Tab-separated table of C-alpha atoms in Angstrom:
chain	number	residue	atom	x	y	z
R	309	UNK	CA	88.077	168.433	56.426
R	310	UNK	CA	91.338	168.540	54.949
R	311	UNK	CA	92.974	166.893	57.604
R	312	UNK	CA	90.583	163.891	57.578
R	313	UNK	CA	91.093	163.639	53.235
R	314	UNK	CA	94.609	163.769	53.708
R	315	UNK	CA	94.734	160.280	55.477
R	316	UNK	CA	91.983	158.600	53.436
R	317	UNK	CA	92.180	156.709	50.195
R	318	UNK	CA	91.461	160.550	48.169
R	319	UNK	CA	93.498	162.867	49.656
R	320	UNK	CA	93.821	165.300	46.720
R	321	UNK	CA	90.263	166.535	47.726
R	322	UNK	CA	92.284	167.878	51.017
R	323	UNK	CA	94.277	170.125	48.500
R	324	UNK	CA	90.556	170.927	46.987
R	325	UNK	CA	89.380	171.742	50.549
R	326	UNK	CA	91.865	173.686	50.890
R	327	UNK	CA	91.881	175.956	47.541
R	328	UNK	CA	88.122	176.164	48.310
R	329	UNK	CA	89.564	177.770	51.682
R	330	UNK	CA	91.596	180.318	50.240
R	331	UNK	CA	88.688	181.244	47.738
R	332	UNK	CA	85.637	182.122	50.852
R	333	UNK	CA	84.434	185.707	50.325
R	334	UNK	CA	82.140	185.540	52.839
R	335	UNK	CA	84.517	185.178	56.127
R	336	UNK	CA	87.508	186.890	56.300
R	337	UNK	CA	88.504	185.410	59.133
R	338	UNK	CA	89.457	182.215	57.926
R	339	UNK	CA	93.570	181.870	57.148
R	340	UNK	CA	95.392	178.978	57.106
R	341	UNK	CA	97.327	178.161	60.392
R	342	UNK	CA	100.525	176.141	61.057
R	343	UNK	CA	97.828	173.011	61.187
R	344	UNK	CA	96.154	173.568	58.558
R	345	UNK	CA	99.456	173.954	56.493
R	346	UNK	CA	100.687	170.918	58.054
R	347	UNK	CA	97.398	168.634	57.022
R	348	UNK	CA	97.595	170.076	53.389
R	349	UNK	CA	101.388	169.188	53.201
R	350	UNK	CA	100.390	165.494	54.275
R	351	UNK	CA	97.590	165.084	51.645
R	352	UNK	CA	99.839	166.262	48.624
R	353	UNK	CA	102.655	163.710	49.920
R	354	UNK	CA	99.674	160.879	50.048
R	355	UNK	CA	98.131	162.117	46.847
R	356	UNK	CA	101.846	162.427	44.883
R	357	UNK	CA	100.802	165.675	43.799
R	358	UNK	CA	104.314	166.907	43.954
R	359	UNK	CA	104.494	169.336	41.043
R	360	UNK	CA	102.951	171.857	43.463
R	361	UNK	CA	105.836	172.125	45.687
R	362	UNK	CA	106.526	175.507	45.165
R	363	UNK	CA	102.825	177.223	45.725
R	364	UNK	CA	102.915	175.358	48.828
R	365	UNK	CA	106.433	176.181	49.799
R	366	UNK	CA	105.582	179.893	48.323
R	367	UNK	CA	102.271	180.024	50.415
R	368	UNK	CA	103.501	178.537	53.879
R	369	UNK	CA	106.546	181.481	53.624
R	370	UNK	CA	104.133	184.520	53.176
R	371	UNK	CA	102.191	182.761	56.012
R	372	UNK	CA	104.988	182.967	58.130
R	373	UNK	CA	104.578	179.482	59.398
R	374	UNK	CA	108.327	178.125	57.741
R	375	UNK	CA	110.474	179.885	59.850
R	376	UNK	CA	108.734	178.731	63.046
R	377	UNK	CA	106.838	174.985	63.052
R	378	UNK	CA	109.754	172.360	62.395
R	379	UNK	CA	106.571	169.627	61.296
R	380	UNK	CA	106.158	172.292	58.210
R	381	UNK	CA	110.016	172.380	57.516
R	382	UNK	CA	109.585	168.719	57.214
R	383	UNK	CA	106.637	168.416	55.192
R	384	UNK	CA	108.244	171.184	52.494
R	385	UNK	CA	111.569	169.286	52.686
R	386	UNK	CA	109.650	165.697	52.110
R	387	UNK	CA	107.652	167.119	49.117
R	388	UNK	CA	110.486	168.105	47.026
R	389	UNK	CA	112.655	165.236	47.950
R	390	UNK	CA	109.422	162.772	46.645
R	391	UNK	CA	109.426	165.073	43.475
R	392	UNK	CA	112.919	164.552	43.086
R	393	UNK	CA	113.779	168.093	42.726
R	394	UNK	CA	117.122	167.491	44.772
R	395	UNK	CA	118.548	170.738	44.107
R	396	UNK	CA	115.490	173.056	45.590
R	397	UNK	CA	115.798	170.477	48.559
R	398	UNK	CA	118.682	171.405	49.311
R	399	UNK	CA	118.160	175.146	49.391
R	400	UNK	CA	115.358	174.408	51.848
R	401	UNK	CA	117.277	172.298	54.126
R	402	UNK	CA	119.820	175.127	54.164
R	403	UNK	CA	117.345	177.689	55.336
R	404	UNK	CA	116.446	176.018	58.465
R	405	UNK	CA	118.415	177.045	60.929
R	406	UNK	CA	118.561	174.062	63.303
R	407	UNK	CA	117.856	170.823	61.389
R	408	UNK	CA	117.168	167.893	63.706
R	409	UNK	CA	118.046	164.401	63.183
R	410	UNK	CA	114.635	163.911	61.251
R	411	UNK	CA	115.055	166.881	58.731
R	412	UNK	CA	118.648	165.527	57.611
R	413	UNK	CA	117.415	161.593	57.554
R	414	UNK	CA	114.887	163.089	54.932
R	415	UNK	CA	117.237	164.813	52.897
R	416	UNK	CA	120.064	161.754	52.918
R	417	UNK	CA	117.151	159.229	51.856
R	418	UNK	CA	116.178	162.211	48.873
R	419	UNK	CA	119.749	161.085	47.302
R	420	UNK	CA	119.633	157.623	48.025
R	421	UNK	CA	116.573	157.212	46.351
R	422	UNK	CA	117.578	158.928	43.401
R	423	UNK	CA	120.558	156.724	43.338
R	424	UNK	CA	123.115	159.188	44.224
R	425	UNK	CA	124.361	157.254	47.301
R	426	UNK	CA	128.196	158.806	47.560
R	427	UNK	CA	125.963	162.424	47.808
R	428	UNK	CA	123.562	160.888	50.913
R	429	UNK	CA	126.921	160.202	52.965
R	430	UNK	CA	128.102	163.404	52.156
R	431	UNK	CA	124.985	164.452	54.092
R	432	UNK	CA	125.469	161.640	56.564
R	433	UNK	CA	128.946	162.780	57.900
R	434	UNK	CA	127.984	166.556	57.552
R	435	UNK	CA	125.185	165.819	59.923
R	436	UNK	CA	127.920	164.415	62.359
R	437	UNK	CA	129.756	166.853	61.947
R	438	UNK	CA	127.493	169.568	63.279
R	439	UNK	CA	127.116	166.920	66.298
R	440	UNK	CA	124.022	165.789	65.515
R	441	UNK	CA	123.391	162.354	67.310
R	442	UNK	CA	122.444	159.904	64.226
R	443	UNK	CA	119.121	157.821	65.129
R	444	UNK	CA	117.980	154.236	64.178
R	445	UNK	CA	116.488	155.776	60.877
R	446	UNK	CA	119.540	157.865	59.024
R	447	UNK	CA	122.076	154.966	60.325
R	448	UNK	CA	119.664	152.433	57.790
R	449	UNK	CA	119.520	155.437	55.644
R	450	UNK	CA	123.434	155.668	55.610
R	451	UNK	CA	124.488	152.031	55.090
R	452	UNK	CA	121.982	152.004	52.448
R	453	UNK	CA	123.956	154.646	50.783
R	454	UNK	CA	127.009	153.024	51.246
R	455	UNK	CA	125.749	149.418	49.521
R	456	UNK	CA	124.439	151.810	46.742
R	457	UNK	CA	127.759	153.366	46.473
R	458	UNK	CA	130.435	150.300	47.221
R	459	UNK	CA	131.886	152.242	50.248
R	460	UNK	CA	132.516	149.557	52.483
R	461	UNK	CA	135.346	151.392	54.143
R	462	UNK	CA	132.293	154.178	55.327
R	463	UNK	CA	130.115	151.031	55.952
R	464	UNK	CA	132.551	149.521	58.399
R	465	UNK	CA	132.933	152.410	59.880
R	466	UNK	CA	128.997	152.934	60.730
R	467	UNK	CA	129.110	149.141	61.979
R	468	UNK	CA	131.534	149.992	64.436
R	469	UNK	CA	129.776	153.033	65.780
R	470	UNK	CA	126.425	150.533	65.829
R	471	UNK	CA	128.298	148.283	68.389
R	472	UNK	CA	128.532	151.087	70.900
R	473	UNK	CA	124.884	151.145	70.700
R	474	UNK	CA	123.015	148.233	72.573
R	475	UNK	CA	120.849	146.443	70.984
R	476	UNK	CA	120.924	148.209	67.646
R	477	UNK	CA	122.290	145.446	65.363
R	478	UNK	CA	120.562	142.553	66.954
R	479	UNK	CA	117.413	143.973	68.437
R	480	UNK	CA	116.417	146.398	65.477
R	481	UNK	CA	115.485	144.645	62.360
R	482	UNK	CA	116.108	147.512	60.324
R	483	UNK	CA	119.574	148.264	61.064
R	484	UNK	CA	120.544	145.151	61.225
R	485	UNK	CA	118.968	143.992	57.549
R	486	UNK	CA	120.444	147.022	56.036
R	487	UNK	CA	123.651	146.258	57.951
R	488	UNK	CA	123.576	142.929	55.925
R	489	UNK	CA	122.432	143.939	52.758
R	490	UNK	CA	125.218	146.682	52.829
R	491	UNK	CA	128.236	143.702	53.388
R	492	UNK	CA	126.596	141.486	50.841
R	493	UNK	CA	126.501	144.286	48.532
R	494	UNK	CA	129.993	145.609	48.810
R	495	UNK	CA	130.961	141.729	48.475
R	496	UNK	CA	131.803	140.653	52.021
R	497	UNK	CA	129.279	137.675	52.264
R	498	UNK	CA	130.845	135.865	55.308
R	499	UNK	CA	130.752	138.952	57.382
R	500	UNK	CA	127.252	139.791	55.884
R	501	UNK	CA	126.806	135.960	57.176
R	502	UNK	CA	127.844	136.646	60.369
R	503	UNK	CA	125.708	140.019	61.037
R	504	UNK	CA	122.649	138.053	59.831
R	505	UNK	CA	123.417	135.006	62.316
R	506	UNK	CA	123.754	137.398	65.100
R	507	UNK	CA	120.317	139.237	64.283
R	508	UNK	CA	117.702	138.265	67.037
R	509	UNK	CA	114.671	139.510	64.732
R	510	UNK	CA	114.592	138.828	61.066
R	511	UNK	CA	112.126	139.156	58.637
R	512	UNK	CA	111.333	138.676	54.825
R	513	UNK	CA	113.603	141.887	54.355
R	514	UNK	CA	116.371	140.478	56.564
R	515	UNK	CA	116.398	137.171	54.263
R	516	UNK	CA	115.795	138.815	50.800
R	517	UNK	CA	119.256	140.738	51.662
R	518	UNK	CA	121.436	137.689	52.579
R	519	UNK	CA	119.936	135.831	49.506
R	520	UNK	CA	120.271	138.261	47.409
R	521	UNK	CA	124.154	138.540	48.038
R	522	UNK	CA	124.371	135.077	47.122
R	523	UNK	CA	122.844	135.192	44.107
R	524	UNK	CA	124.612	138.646	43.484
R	525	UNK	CA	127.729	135.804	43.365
R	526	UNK	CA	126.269	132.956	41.939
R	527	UNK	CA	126.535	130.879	45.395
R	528	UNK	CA	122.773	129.220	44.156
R	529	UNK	CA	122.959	126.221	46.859
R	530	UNK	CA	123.527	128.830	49.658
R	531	UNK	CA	120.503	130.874	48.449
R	532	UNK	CA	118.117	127.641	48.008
R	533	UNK	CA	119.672	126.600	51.666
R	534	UNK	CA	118.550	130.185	52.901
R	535	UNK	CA	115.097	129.473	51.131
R	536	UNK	CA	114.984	126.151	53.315
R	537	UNK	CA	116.036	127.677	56.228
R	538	UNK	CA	113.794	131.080	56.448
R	539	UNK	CA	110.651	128.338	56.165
R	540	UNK	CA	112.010	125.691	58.395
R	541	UNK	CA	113.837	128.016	61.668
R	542	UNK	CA	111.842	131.420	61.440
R	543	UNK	CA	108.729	130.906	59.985
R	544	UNK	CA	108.867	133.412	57.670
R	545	UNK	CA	107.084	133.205	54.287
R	546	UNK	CA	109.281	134.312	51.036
R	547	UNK	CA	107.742	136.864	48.953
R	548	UNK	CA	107.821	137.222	45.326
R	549	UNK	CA	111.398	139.625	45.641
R	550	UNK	CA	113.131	136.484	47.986
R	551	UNK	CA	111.899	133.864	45.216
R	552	UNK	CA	113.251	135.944	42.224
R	553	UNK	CA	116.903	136.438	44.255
R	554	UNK	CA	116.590	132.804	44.344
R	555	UNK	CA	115.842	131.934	40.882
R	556	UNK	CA	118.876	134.956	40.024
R	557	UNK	CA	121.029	132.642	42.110
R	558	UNK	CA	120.354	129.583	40.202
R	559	UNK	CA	120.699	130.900	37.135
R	560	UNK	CA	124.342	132.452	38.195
R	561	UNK	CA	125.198	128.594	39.430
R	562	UNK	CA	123.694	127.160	36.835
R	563	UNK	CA	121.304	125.214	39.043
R	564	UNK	CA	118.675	124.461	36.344
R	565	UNK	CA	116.212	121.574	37.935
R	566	UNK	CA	116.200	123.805	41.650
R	567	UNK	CA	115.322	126.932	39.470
R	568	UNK	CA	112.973	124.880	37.542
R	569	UNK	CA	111.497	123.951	40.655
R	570	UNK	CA	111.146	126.983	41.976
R	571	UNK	CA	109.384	128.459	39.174
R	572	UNK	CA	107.138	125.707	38.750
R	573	UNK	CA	105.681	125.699	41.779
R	574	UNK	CA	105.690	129.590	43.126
R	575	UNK	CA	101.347	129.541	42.798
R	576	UNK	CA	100.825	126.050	44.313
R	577	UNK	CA	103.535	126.148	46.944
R	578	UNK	CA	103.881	129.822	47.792
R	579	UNK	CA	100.623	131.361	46.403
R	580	UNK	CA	103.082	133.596	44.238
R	581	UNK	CA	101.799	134.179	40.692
R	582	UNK	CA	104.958	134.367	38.356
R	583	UNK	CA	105.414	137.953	37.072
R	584	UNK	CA	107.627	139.144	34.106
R	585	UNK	CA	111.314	139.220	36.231
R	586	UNK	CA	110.616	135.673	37.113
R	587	UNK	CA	110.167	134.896	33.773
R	588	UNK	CA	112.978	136.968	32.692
R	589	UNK	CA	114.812	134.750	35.342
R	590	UNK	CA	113.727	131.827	34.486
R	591	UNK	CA	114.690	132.658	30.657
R	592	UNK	CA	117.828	133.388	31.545
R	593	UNK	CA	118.504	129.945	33.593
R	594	UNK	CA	117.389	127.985	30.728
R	595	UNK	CA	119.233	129.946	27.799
R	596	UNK	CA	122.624	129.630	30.555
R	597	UNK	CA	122.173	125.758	30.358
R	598	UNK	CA	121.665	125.550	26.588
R	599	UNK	CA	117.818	124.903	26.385
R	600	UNK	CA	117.158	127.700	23.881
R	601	UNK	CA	113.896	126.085	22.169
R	602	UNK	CA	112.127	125.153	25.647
R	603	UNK	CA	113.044	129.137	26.716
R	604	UNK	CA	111.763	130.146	23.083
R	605	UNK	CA	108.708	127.994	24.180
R	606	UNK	CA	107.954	129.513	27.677
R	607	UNK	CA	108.777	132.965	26.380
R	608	UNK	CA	105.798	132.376	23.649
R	609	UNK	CA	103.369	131.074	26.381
R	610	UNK	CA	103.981	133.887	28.958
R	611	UNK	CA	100.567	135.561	30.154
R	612	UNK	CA	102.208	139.102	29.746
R	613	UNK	CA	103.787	140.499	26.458
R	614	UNK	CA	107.770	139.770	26.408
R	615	UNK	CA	109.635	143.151	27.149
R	616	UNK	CA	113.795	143.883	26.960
R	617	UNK	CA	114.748	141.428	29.604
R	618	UNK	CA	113.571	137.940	28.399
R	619	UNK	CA	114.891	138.775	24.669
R	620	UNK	CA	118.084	140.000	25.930
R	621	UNK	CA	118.417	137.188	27.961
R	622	UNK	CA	117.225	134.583	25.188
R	623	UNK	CA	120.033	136.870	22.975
R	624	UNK	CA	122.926	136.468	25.601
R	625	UNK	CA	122.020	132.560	25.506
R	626	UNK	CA	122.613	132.769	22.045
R	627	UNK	CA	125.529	134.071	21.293
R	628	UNK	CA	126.835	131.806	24.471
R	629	UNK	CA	125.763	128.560	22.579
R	630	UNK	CA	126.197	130.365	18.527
R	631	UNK	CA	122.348	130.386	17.403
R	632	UNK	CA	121.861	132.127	15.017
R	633	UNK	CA	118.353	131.572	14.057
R	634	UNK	CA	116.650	132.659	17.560
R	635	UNK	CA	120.011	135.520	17.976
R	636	UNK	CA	117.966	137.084	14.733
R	637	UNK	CA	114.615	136.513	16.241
R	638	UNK	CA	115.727	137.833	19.916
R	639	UNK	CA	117.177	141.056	17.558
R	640	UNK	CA	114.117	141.343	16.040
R	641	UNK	CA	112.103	141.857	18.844
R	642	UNK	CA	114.351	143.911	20.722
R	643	UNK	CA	114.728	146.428	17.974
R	644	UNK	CA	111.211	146.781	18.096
R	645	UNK	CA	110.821	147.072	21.849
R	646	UNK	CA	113.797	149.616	22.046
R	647	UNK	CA	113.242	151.557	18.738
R	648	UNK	CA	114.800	155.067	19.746
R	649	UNK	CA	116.813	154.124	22.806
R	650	UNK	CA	120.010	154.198	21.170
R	651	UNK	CA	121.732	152.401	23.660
R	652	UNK	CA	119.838	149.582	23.918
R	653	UNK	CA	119.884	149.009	19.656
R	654	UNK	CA	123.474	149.136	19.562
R	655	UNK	CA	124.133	146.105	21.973
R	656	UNK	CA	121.746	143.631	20.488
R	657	UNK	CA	123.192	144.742	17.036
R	658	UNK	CA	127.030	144.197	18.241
R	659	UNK	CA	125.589	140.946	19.633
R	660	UNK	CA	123.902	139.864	16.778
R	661	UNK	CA	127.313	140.451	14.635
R	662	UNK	CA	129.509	138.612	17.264
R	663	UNK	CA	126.898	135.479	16.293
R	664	UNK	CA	127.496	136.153	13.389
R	665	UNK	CA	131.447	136.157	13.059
R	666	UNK	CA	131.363	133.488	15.112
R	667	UNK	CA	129.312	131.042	13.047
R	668	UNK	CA	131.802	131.938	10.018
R	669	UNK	CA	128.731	134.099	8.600
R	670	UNK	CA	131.190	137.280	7.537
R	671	UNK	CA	129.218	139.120	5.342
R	672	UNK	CA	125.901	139.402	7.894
R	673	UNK	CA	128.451	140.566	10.380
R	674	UNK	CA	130.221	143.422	7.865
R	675	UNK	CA	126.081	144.405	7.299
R	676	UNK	CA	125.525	144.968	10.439
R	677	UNK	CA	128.544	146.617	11.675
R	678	UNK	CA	127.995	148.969	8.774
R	679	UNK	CA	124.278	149.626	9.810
R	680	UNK	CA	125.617	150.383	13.326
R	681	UNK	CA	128.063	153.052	11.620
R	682	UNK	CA	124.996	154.460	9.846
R	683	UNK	CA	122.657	155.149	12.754
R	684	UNK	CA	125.842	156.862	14.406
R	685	UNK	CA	124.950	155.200	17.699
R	686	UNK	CA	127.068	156.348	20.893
R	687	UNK	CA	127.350	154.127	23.331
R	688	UNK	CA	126.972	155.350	26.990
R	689	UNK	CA	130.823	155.127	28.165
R	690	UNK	CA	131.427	152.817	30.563
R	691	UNK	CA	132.454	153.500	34.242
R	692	UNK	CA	133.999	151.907	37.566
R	693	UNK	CA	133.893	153.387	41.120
R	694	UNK	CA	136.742	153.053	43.604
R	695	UNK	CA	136.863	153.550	47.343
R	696	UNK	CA	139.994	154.897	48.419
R	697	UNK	CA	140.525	155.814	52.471
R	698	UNK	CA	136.845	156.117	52.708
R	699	UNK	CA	136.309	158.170	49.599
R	700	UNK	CA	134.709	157.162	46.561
R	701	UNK	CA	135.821	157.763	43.196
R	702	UNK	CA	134.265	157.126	39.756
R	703	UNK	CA	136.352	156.553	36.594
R	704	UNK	CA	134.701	157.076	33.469
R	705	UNK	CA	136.186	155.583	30.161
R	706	UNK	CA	137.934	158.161	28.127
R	707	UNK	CA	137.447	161.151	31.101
R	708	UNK	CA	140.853	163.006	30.964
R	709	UNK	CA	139.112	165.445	33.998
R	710	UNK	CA	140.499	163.731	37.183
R	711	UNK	CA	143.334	166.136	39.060
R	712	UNK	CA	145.098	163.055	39.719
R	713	UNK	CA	145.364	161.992	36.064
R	714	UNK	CA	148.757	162.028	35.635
R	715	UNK	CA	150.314	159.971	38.530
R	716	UNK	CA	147.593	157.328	37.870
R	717	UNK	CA	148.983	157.111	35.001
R	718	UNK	CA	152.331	156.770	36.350
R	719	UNK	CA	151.228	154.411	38.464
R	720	UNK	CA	149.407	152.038	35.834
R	721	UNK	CA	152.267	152.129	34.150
R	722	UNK	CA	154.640	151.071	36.580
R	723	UNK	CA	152.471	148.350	37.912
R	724	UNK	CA	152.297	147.160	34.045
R	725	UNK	CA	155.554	146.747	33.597
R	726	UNK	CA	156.244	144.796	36.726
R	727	UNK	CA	153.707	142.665	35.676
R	728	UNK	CA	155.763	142.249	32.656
R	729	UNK	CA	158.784	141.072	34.160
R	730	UNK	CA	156.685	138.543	36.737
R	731	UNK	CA	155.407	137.087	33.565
């Protein structure tokens, strides 16, 4: 029973079967097995139910099963990974005493997925360094942790160790779309370019990462090409994240009729209904060309309340173009949306007092540069990530903590002055 709920659309009553299992009076017979374990481990990962890692983990130890099935070791490993509790991961991936390729693709994708990509290739060249042969799976895994984390010098490397495996790039639609997503990322589009023309299989995934890096760069008649093309040569259908890169593209070029286009016809041509990042999008393209009203007018006739993104983007067209008028309405509504997120308050207020200084309107700007000083907002400090001989660095303004502080220094300052005397 609790191996059939786990794989049906309610498998939390396979964690019910099981308590209920546990609970029998009348048989003592009846303990949970290695299979039983397994099933129960599979219904909690299906039912998200991942706040009871630690009875299960608890109960499959004093079973005696951990230490011997490696699908277990897995299943424990995958639950607290989906639960995000990195840290307790990691102390169960340390207790197995032979992790196979599968066991450290799970942990590496726990990081990446909580956005700590320089951490996943940590795991990544541990795992070859215990001579573990990498598989199809933690090599995507890996260059997606190396797009997350700007380390094309560790990306490079992984593409050089794909070409002594046949077929891998061009056969494997995986590895080869994260291969190209992980160039067009780190900002080498021609090579991404050249992976992507080489691919023998490619699919919505495969397109969404080559268009993406164009509109990552504001290249919008590449990305409408790419729209063209994944229609016209492959067949291949966009979906609504290929039509949003798209429209992001546009707006970066400042193609306004294409995007227009686009957006217009996503339910009649492409059977796409329009959801709130296409509008944000489409805000954005509008309030980039200078049609403020006609964006104030779509964002009033949107289907689905306005959040953060289409104000901010109807804000950042105004202060571009020196409206005041819809800068205070965009304000207005984005102190609202973001009351408490201190962050978020400050840079609409700064923005609305650059409007202000710029339209000559002094006194509004002193107000709310005073208001800012009252509500004592700190602003998250800003940071930039360097990869130096394969090993990525992050800077954070005003961090005095790095051992190398003082010859950067020295070294900034050099480089300044020569730049001094060039001038």
């Amino acid at each position: 029973m609790i191996r059939i709920c786990s794989r049906t659309s309610h498998p939390h009553l396979g964690v019910r079967y099981f308590k209920l299992m546990l609970t029998e009076e009348d048989d003592d017979d009846i303990a949970p097995s290695y299979l039983t374990f397994h099933f129960l481990l599979v219904a909690c990962l299906n039912a998200s139910l991942f706040s009871v890692c630690k009875q299960v983990h608890c109960l499959v130890v004093k079973n005696g099963v951990f230490t011997s099935d490696g699908h277990v070791q897995t299943g424990i490993l995958r639950l607290y990974v989906e639960g995000k509790v990195l840290l307790d991961a990691r102390k169960v991936f340390d207790e197995i005493p032979h992790p196979d390729v599968v066991k450290w693709d799970v942990l590496m994708n726990g990081y990446v997925k909580c956005g700590l990509g320089s951490d996943g290739l940590v795991v990544f060249r541990e795992m070859l360094g215990r001579g573990i042969e990498p598989d199809r799976f933690s090599v995507t895994t890996a260059l997606t942790a190396c797009a997350q984390a700007g380390a094309l010098a560790q990306g490079k490397w992984i593409h050089e160790l794909l070409k002594k495996k046949k077929g891998w790039i061009e056969s494997d639609v995986f590895v080869g779309t994260a291969l190209v997503d992980m160039y067009a990322k780190c900002g080498c589009l021609e090579t991404a370019v050249e992976v992507f023309e080489k691919l023998s299989k490619r699919n919505v995934f495969s397109w969404a990462a080559l268009i993406g890096g164009y509109a990552a760069y504001g290249c919008g008649k590449e990305a409408f090409t790419c729209l063209e093309k994944m229609e016209g040569e492959d067949g291949v259908k966009p979906d609504s994240v290929v039509l949003l890169a798209v429209l992001a593209a546009c707006a970066h070029g400042g193609f306004l009729q294409e995007g227009r286009g686009i957006f217009d016809n996503m339910e009649a041509r492409y059977g796409i209904t329009p959801k709130h990042e296409h509008y944000s999008c489409i805000v954005d393209l509008m309030c980039r060309a200078g049609r403020l009203n006609e964006a104030v007018d779509l964002i009033e006739e949107m289907p689905m309340k306005p959040l953060a993104s289409v104000w901010g983007a109807l804000l950042n067209g105004c202060r571009t173009h020196k409206n005041v008028e819809l800068g205070e309405l965009a304000v207005k509504n984005l102190l609202e949306l973001e009351k408490g997120n201190a962050d978020e308050e400050e840079a609409a207020l700064v923005q609305l007092s650059s409007i202000y200084m710029t339209a000559q309107r002094n006194g509004e700007a002193s107000k709310i540069r005073q208001m800012i000083g009252q509500k004592v907002i700190r602003k998250t400090p800003g940071c930039s990530v360097l990869e130096v001989d394969g090993n990525v660095t992050k800077f954070v303004s005003a961090d005095v903590s790095h051992p190398n502080l003082l010859q950067i220094h020295t070294i900034i300052r050099i480089l300044s002055v020569d730049a001094l005397q060039i001038l």
